Each structure stands twice: as structure tokens, then as C-alpha cells.
Short mmCIF file of C-alpha atoms in Angstrom, two decimals:
data_model
loop_
_atom_site.label_atom_id
_atom_site.label_comp_id
_atom_site.label_asym_id
_atom_site.label_seq_id
_atom_site.Cartn_x
_atom_site.Cartn_y
_atom_site.Cartn_z
CA UNK Z 1 5.29 -28.69 15.79
CA UNK Z 2 6.16 -29.29 19.46
CA UNK Z 3 5.75 -25.65 20.48
CA UNK Z 4 1.95 -25.80 20.61
CA UNK Z 5 1.96 -29.06 22.59
CA UNK Z 6 4.62 -27.81 25.01
CA UNK Z 7 2.81 -24.53 25.71
CA UNK Z 8 -0.46 -26.39 26.24
CA UNK Z 9 1.17 -28.83 28.66
CA UNK Z 10 2.74 -26.00 30.66
CA UNK Z 11 -0.56 -24.11 30.78
CA UNK Z 12 -2.58 -27.08 32.00
CA UNK Z 13 0.07 -27.79 34.65
CA UNK Z 14 -0.13 -24.22 35.93
CA UNK Z 15 -3.92 -24.42 36.09
CA UNK Z 16 -3.78 -27.65 38.09
CA UNK Z 17 -1.13 -26.37 40.48
CA UNK Z 18 -2.36 -22.81 41.05
CA UNK Z 19 -6.03 -23.74 41.41
CA UNK Z 20 -5.22 -25.76 44.55
CA UNK Z 21 -4.20 -22.67 46.52
CA UNK Z 22 -6.42 -19.98 48.07
CA UNK Z 23 -4.88 -17.11 46.06
CA UNK Z 24 -6.28 -16.06 42.66
CA UNK Z 25 -4.09 -16.89 39.67
CA UNK Z 26 -3.45 -15.26 36.30
CA UNK Z 27 -2.40 -17.15 33.18
CA UNK Z 28 -1.42 -15.38 29.97
CA UNK Z 29 -1.13 -18.03 27.28
CA UNK Z 30 0.21 -16.62 24.00
CA UNK Z 31 0.26 -19.41 21.42
CA UNK Z 32 2.62 -19.06 18.46
CA UNK Z 33 -0.14 -20.58 16.30
CA UNK Z 34 -1.84 -20.38 13.93
CA UNK Z 35 1.21 -18.79 12.34
CA UNK Z 36 4.03 -19.81 10.08
CA UNK Z 37 5.51 -22.33 10.00
CA UNK Z 38 2.16 -24.04 9.47
CA UNK Z 39 2.75 -27.53 10.81
CA UNK Z 40 -0.39 -29.41 11.89
CA UNK Z 41 0.51 -32.68 13.59
CA UNK Z 42 -0.68 -36.01 12.13
CA UNK Z 43 -3.91 -36.17 14.21
CA UNK Z 44 -5.00 -32.84 12.65
CA UNK Z 45 -3.44 -32.95 9.17
CA UNK Z 46 -6.31 -33.16 6.67
CA UNK Z 47 -8.98 -32.89 9.35
CA UNK Z 48 -10.78 -29.82 7.98
CA UNK Z 49 -10.48 -30.56 4.28
CA UNK Z 50 -9.54 -26.88 3.76
CA UNK Z 51 -5.76 -27.19 3.81
CA UNK Z 52 -2.90 -27.05 6.28
CA UNK Z 53 -3.69 -23.58 7.61
CA UNK Z 54 -7.25 -24.53 8.58
CA UNK Z 55 -5.96 -27.78 10.10
CA UNK Z 56 -3.53 -25.76 12.21
CA UNK Z 57 -6.38 -23.53 13.39
CA UNK Z 58 -8.31 -26.64 14.41
CA UNK Z 59 -5.27 -27.88 16.32
CA UNK Z 60 -5.03 -24.53 18.12
CA UNK Z 61 -8.73 -24.73 19.02
CA UNK Z 62 -8.16 -28.19 20.44
CA UNK Z 63 -5.25 -26.90 22.54
CA UNK Z 64 -7.51 -24.23 24.02
CA UNK Z 65 -10.00 -26.99 24.74
CA UNK Z 66 -7.38 -28.88 26.73
CA UNK Z 67 -6.75 -25.84 28.92
CA UNK Z 68 -10.48 -25.40 29.51
CA UNK Z 69 -10.81 -29.08 30.41
CA UNK Z 70 -8.01 -28.69 32.95
CA UNK Z 71 -9.80 -25.68 34.41
CA UNK Z 72 -13.04 -27.64 34.70
CA UNK Z 73 -11.26 -30.57 36.35
CA UNK Z 74 -9.60 -28.23 38.85
CA UNK Z 75 -12.95 -27.03 40.15
CA UNK Z 76 -12.04 -23.39 39.53
CA UNK Z 77 -13.97 -22.87 36.28
CA UNK Z 78 -17.04 -21.39 37.97
CA UNK Z 79 -14.96 -18.56 39.45
CA UNK Z 80 -12.58 -17.86 36.56
CA UNK Z 81 -12.69 -15.30 33.75
CA UNK Z 82 -11.55 -16.84 30.46
CA UNK Z 83 -10.74 -14.60 27.48
CA UNK Z 84 -9.86 -16.01 24.04
CA UNK Z 85 -8.79 -13.55 21.38
CA UNK Z 86 -6.10 -12.75 18.80
CA UNK Z 87 -3.60 -9.96 18.28
CA UNK Z 88 -4.48 -9.32 14.61
CA UNK Z 89 -6.47 -10.53 11.65
CA UNK Z 90 -5.52 -13.46 9.39
CA UNK Z 91 -2.11 -13.45 7.71
CA UNK Z 92 -2.03 -13.59 3.88
CA UNK Z 93 0.95 -15.95 3.75
CA UNK Z 94 1.80 -18.22 0.84
CA UNK Z 95 -1.58 -17.68 -0.78
CA UNK Z 96 -3.36 -19.54 2.02
CA UNK Z 97 -6.14 -16.98 2.48
CA UNK Z 98 -6.85 -16.98 -1.25
CA UNK Z 99 -7.00 -20.78 -1.21
CA UNK Z 100 -9.47 -20.71 1.67
CA UNK Z 101 -11.67 -18.12 -0.04
CA UNK Z 102 -11.74 -20.28 -3.16
CA UNK Z 103 -13.19 -23.03 -0.96
CA UNK Z 104 -15.85 -20.74 0.49
CA UNK Z 105 -14.12 -19.74 3.74
CA UNK Z 106 -13.25 -16.12 4.52
CA UNK Z 107 -10.86 -15.94 7.48
CA UNK Z 108 -11.47 -12.19 7.81
CA UNK Z 109 -15.18 -12.76 8.27
CA UNK Z 110 -16.20 -10.38 5.51
CA UNK Z 111 -14.06 -7.46 6.67
CA UNK Z 112 -11.69 -5.83 4.20
CA UNK Z 113 -7.99 -6.65 4.39
CA UNK Z 114 -5.89 -8.84 6.66
CA UNK Z 115 -2.96 -8.76 9.06
CA UNK Z 116 -0.72 -5.63 8.79
CA UNK Z 117 -3.46 -3.63 7.04
CA UNK Z 118 -5.24 -0.53 8.35
CA UNK Z 119 -8.52 -2.02 7.18
CA UNK Z 120 -10.92 -3.79 9.56
CA UNK Z 121 -9.78 -7.25 8.49
CA UNK Z 122 -6.41 -6.48 10.04
CA UNK Z 123 -7.81 -5.43 13.42
CA UNK Z 124 -11.22 -7.01 14.01
CA UNK Z 125 -10.62 -10.27 15.83
CA UNK Z 126 -12.67 -12.86 17.69
CA UNK Z 127 -13.14 -11.85 21.33
CA UNK Z 128 -14.73 -14.54 23.46
CA UNK Z 129 -15.32 -14.19 27.20
CA UNK Z 130 -16.55 -16.86 29.61
CA UNK Z 131 -17.36 -15.71 33.14
CA UNK Z 132 -19.99 -17.95 34.78
CA UNK Z 133 -22.64 -16.03 36.68
CA UNK Z 134 -21.60 -12.68 35.20
CA UNK Z 135 -21.46 -12.87 31.39
CA UNK Z 136 -24.74 -14.33 30.09
CA UNK Z 137 -23.96 -17.42 28.02
CA UNK Z 138 -24.57 -17.19 24.27
CA UNK Z 139 -24.80 -13.39 24.16
CA UNK Z 140 -22.99 -10.97 21.87
CA UNK Z 141 -22.22 -7.25 21.95
CA UNK Z 142 -21.67 -4.62 19.29
CA UNK Z 143 -19.65 -2.39 21.62
CA UNK Z 144 -16.32 -1.12 20.30
CA UNK Z 145 -13.48 -2.23 22.59
CA UNK Z 146 -9.76 -2.87 22.09
CA UNK Z 147 -7.30 -5.33 23.58
CA UNK Z 148 -5.75 -2.37 25.40
CA UNK Z 149 -8.97 -2.25 27.45
CA UNK Z 150 -8.45 -5.64 29.08
CA UNK Z 151 -6.15 -4.22 31.77
CA UNK Z 152 -8.64 -1.60 32.99
CA UNK Z 153 -11.51 -4.09 32.76
CA UNK Z 154 -9.81 -6.74 34.89
CA UNK Z 155 -8.72 -4.10 37.42
CA UNK Z 156 -12.32 -2.89 37.59
CA UNK Z 157 -13.59 -6.44 38.06
CA UNK Z 158 -11.37 -7.05 41.10
CA UNK Z 159 -11.84 -3.57 42.55
CA UNK Z 160 -8.31 -2.28 41.96
CA UNK Z 161 -7.46 1.26 40.84
CA UNK Z 162 -4.73 1.48 38.22
CA UNK Z 163 -1.83 3.85 38.94
CA UNK Z 164 -1.81 6.98 36.79
CA UNK Z 165 1.12 5.70 34.72
CA UNK Z 166 -0.43 2.31 33.93
CA UNK Z 167 -2.88 1.49 31.16
CA UNK Z 168 -2.89 5.06 29.86
CA UNK Z 169 -5.11 4.10 26.91
CA UNK Z 170 -7.19 1.45 28.69
CA UNK Z 171 -10.94 1.83 29.33
CA UNK Z 172 -13.00 -0.63 31.38
CA UNK Z 173 -15.77 -2.42 29.49
CA UNK Z 174 -16.98 -4.30 32.58
CA UNK Z 175 -20.53 -2.93 32.08
CA UNK Z 176 -20.62 -4.66 28.67
CA UNK Z 177 -19.63 -8.00 30.21
CA UNK Z 178 -22.41 -7.73 32.76
CA UNK Z 179 -24.99 -6.53 30.24
CA UNK Z 180 -23.90 -7.15 26.61
CA UNK Z 181 -26.94 -5.25 25.29
CA UNK Z 182 -26.31 -2.17 27.44
CA UNK Z 183 -25.23 1.07 25.73
CA UNK Z 184 -21.49 1.57 26.02
CA UNK Z 185 -19.51 4.69 25.16
CA UNK Z 186 -15.76 4.05 25.17
CA UNK Z 187 -15.33 7.84 25.52
CA UNK Z 188 -11.99 7.96 23.70
CA UNK Z 189 -10.98 6.99 20.17
CA UNK Z 190 -9.03 3.85 19.30
CA UNK Z 191 -5.74 4.15 17.42
CA UNK Z 192 -4.44 1.48 15.04
CA UNK Z 193 -1.19 1.05 13.15
CA UNK Z 194 -0.30 -0.87 9.98
CA UNK Z 195 2.72 -2.88 8.95
CA UNK Z 196 4.45 0.10 7.35
CA UNK Z 197 3.79 2.37 10.33
CA UNK Z 198 0.72 4.21 9.04
CA UNK Z 199 -1.95 5.17 11.57
CA UNK Z 200 -5.73 4.95 11.66
CA UNK Z 201 -8.12 6.28 14.28
CA UNK Z 202 -11.62 5.01 15.05
CA UNK Z 203 -14.21 7.13 16.85
CA UNK Z 204 -17.80 5.93 16.86
CA UNK Z 205 -19.00 5.29 13.32
CA UNK Z 206 -15.99 7.02 11.72
CA UNK Z 207 -12.60 5.58 10.85
CA UNK Z 208 -9.80 7.72 9.42
CA UNK Z 209 -6.81 6.01 7.75
CA UNK Z 210 -3.79 8.28 7.35
CA UNK Z 211 -2.56 6.50 4.23
CA UNK Z 212 -3.73 6.25 0.61
CA UNK Z 213 -3.87 2.44 0.70
CA UNK Z 214 -3.79 -0.53 3.06
CA UNK Z 215 -0.50 0.36 4.71
CA UNK Z 216 0.20 -3.35 4.73
CA UNK Z 217 -0.01 -6.43 2.54
CA UNK Z 218 -3.40 -6.07 0.84
CA UNK Z 219 -4.16 -3.99 -2.24
CA UNK Z 220 -3.54 -1.16 -2.68
CA UNK Z 221 -0.13 -1.88 -1.15
CA UNK Z 222 2.26 0.91 -0.15
CA UNK Z 223 4.18 2.16 -3.19
CA UNK Z 224 2.14 0.11 -5.66
CA UNK Z 225 0.78 1.45 -8.96
CA UNK Z 226 -2.75 0.94 -7.55
CA UNK Z 227 -1.97 3.30 -4.67
CA UNK Z 228 -0.53 6.06 -6.86
CA UNK Z 229 -2.93 8.95 -7.34
CA UNK Z 230 -5.24 7.98 -4.46
CA UNK Z 231 -6.17 10.61 -1.84
CA UNK Z 232 -3.60 10.78 0.99
CA UNK Z 233 -6.22 9.82 3.60
CA UNK Z 234 -9.26 7.58 3.74
CA UNK Z 235 -12.45 8.10 5.75
CA UNK Z 236 -15.05 5.37 6.16
CA UNK Z 237 -18.48 5.40 7.77
CA UNK Z 238 -18.47 1.94 9.31
CA UNK Z 239 -22.18 2.06 10.11
CA UNK Z 240 -23.28 2.48 6.51
CA UNK Z 241 -20.17 0.98 4.88
CA UNK Z 242 -18.67 -1.70 7.17
CA UNK Z 243 -16.75 -3.24 4.25
CA UNK Z 244 -14.86 0.04 3.71
CA UNK Z 245 -15.70 0.24 0.03
CA UNK Z 246 -16.21 4.02 -0.31
CA UNK Z 247 -13.74 6.66 0.80
CA UNK Z 248 -15.82 9.69 1.86
CA UNK Z 249 -12.97 11.98 2.95
CA UNK Z 250 -13.80 14.56 0.30
CA UNK Z 251 -17.38 15.03 1.52
CA UNK Z 252 -16.62 15.03 5.26
CA UNK Z 253 -13.65 17.36 5.64
CA UNK Z 254 -14.88 18.32 9.10
CA UNK Z 255 -14.63 14.72 10.34
CA UNK Z 256 -11.17 14.33 8.78
CA UNK Z 257 -10.01 17.49 10.55
CA UNK Z 258 -11.52 16.47 13.90
CA UNK Z 259 -10.02 12.97 13.92
CA UNK Z 260 -6.65 14.23 12.71
CA UNK Z 261 -6.62 16.76 15.56
CA UNK Z 262 -7.58 14.03 18.04
CA UNK Z 263 -4.70 11.84 16.93
CA UNK Z 264 -2.27 14.76 17.12
CA UNK Z 265 -3.51 15.50 20.64
CA UNK Z 266 -2.87 11.87 21.63
CA UNK Z 267 0.65 12.11 20.23
CA UNK Z 268 1.36 15.36 22.07
CA UNK Z 269 0.03 14.04 25.39
CA UNK Z 270 1.58 10.61 25.01
CA UNK Z 271 -1.75 9.01 25.90
CA UNK Z 272 -5.43 9.05 24.98
CA UNK Z 273 -6.92 9.63 28.45
#
């Protein structure tokens, strides 16, 4: 339970120290929470009324708030890009997600699946950006971007060109930050992987999962009776079916072939761009 407090203390100290100098600074703060072991400290235990996992999320939110307060106090907030996100969807550990759903809270936000799955619930995550004077406050965007795109975006923002061997799959979404409602074409497909090593590829409205089931911890799990007899691939039209309820691979063989070929080309080239 001290890990979260220690990381927060170190982060706020770095903000205070580095903001005094003339050089820009970069802070990558990777919390180990909310993750097992779920150990909210006494000030947060019971705070949400939704159980220990939700309390631990609230504690993590408060830790982020401390870092933001330190940034404000340093005087550097007006000229600092802040990104808050997560590396995967919620983890179905110890029945906690089921308990939360029973109380009316869906940690996956309506998307199918959770951490380790190929489904959207395993990969769609909160992505919050604060950049005073550039990102309009209170706006949202429907553009498809991935965490791999942060490198190219930050390089673009500071006017640096990435070397050819860096960020091979990264695409700048700086135009989206400046105008969240502007059309944005990522130009290349996004590749995802599940807990058991299965791949999925997303291109525009289409998402192809190269597995008969979730590839992870949600039903149908790899090797389960529910998975047996299912088609070897799944294709979803995320525009008309964002919850991934209907596998349309049999009626869109051309899309399956195109996305499979794209993924194979990525593998052969060792990169997507």
C-alpha cells in the first residue's frame, strides 16, 4: 500500500525540482494501481461504497490529483502537456468486475470483454489530454488512435523528426489535439494482441480477430467448450455493432482477406509504416 504513495511523492518532487530550470522536462509516471493486490489505504477504504477495487481507483485518481496540484503550484501547468491513460481495460480478478456490474457500474464502459481479451473492453481505455491554449477544454474526439502514437505526436508537437528506426508504428495525432472535431485518418491499421498471443487488427470501421473466442479471460475463453465449433476468425463492424455482438466474417470474406493480408505484410516488414 506504500507503492502508490511513494511513486506520487517522487513524481511531485520531480515536478517541483525540474520546473525551476529553463529546460523542458518529461515525466513518465506508471502507477502499479489499480491492480492486484487491491489495498486501498484507510482514508479511501469504503469511500465509494462499491468495494475495494473502486476505492483503489479513487485513491489512484487522488494520486494523479496530487501531481497536478504540484504542477499548478510550480507555475509550469500552462505550458505542460498532461496525458492520463491506461495500458489495458479492466482486469476481471477475483470476481470484482462482476461485483461492480451487480451494483450498476461497468468498468469497461459498455465495451465487450476486459483485460487480456481481443475485444474492445480489453483495449479501449480512457485517454485524457490537458494542454492549455492548444486542446480546447471539455472537448472529445472519435478519432482512432493508439498509445503507440504518443511518441510521434509529442515529436511533432516539439518539431522533432523521429529517426527511421524509432516509433515504426507511431502516427502523429497532433491535428486531433488542436481540433478534436477535425477529420483524422490514421492511414495505417492498428494491431492488438490478447493474453494467449492471438492477434486482432483494426482498420476504420472493421476489426478482425484471428481467434474463435476472446483470446483471454472472458467467454468464450481459449480451449473452452463455448469456443469449440466457432469460426476460426471474427469480423466486427464497429460502426454498426460497437458491442461486437455479431460476427460477420462469413458475409464479408473480402474484408477478412484484406485485413489478413495487411497483418501479414506488417509481419513481413517488421513494421506498419
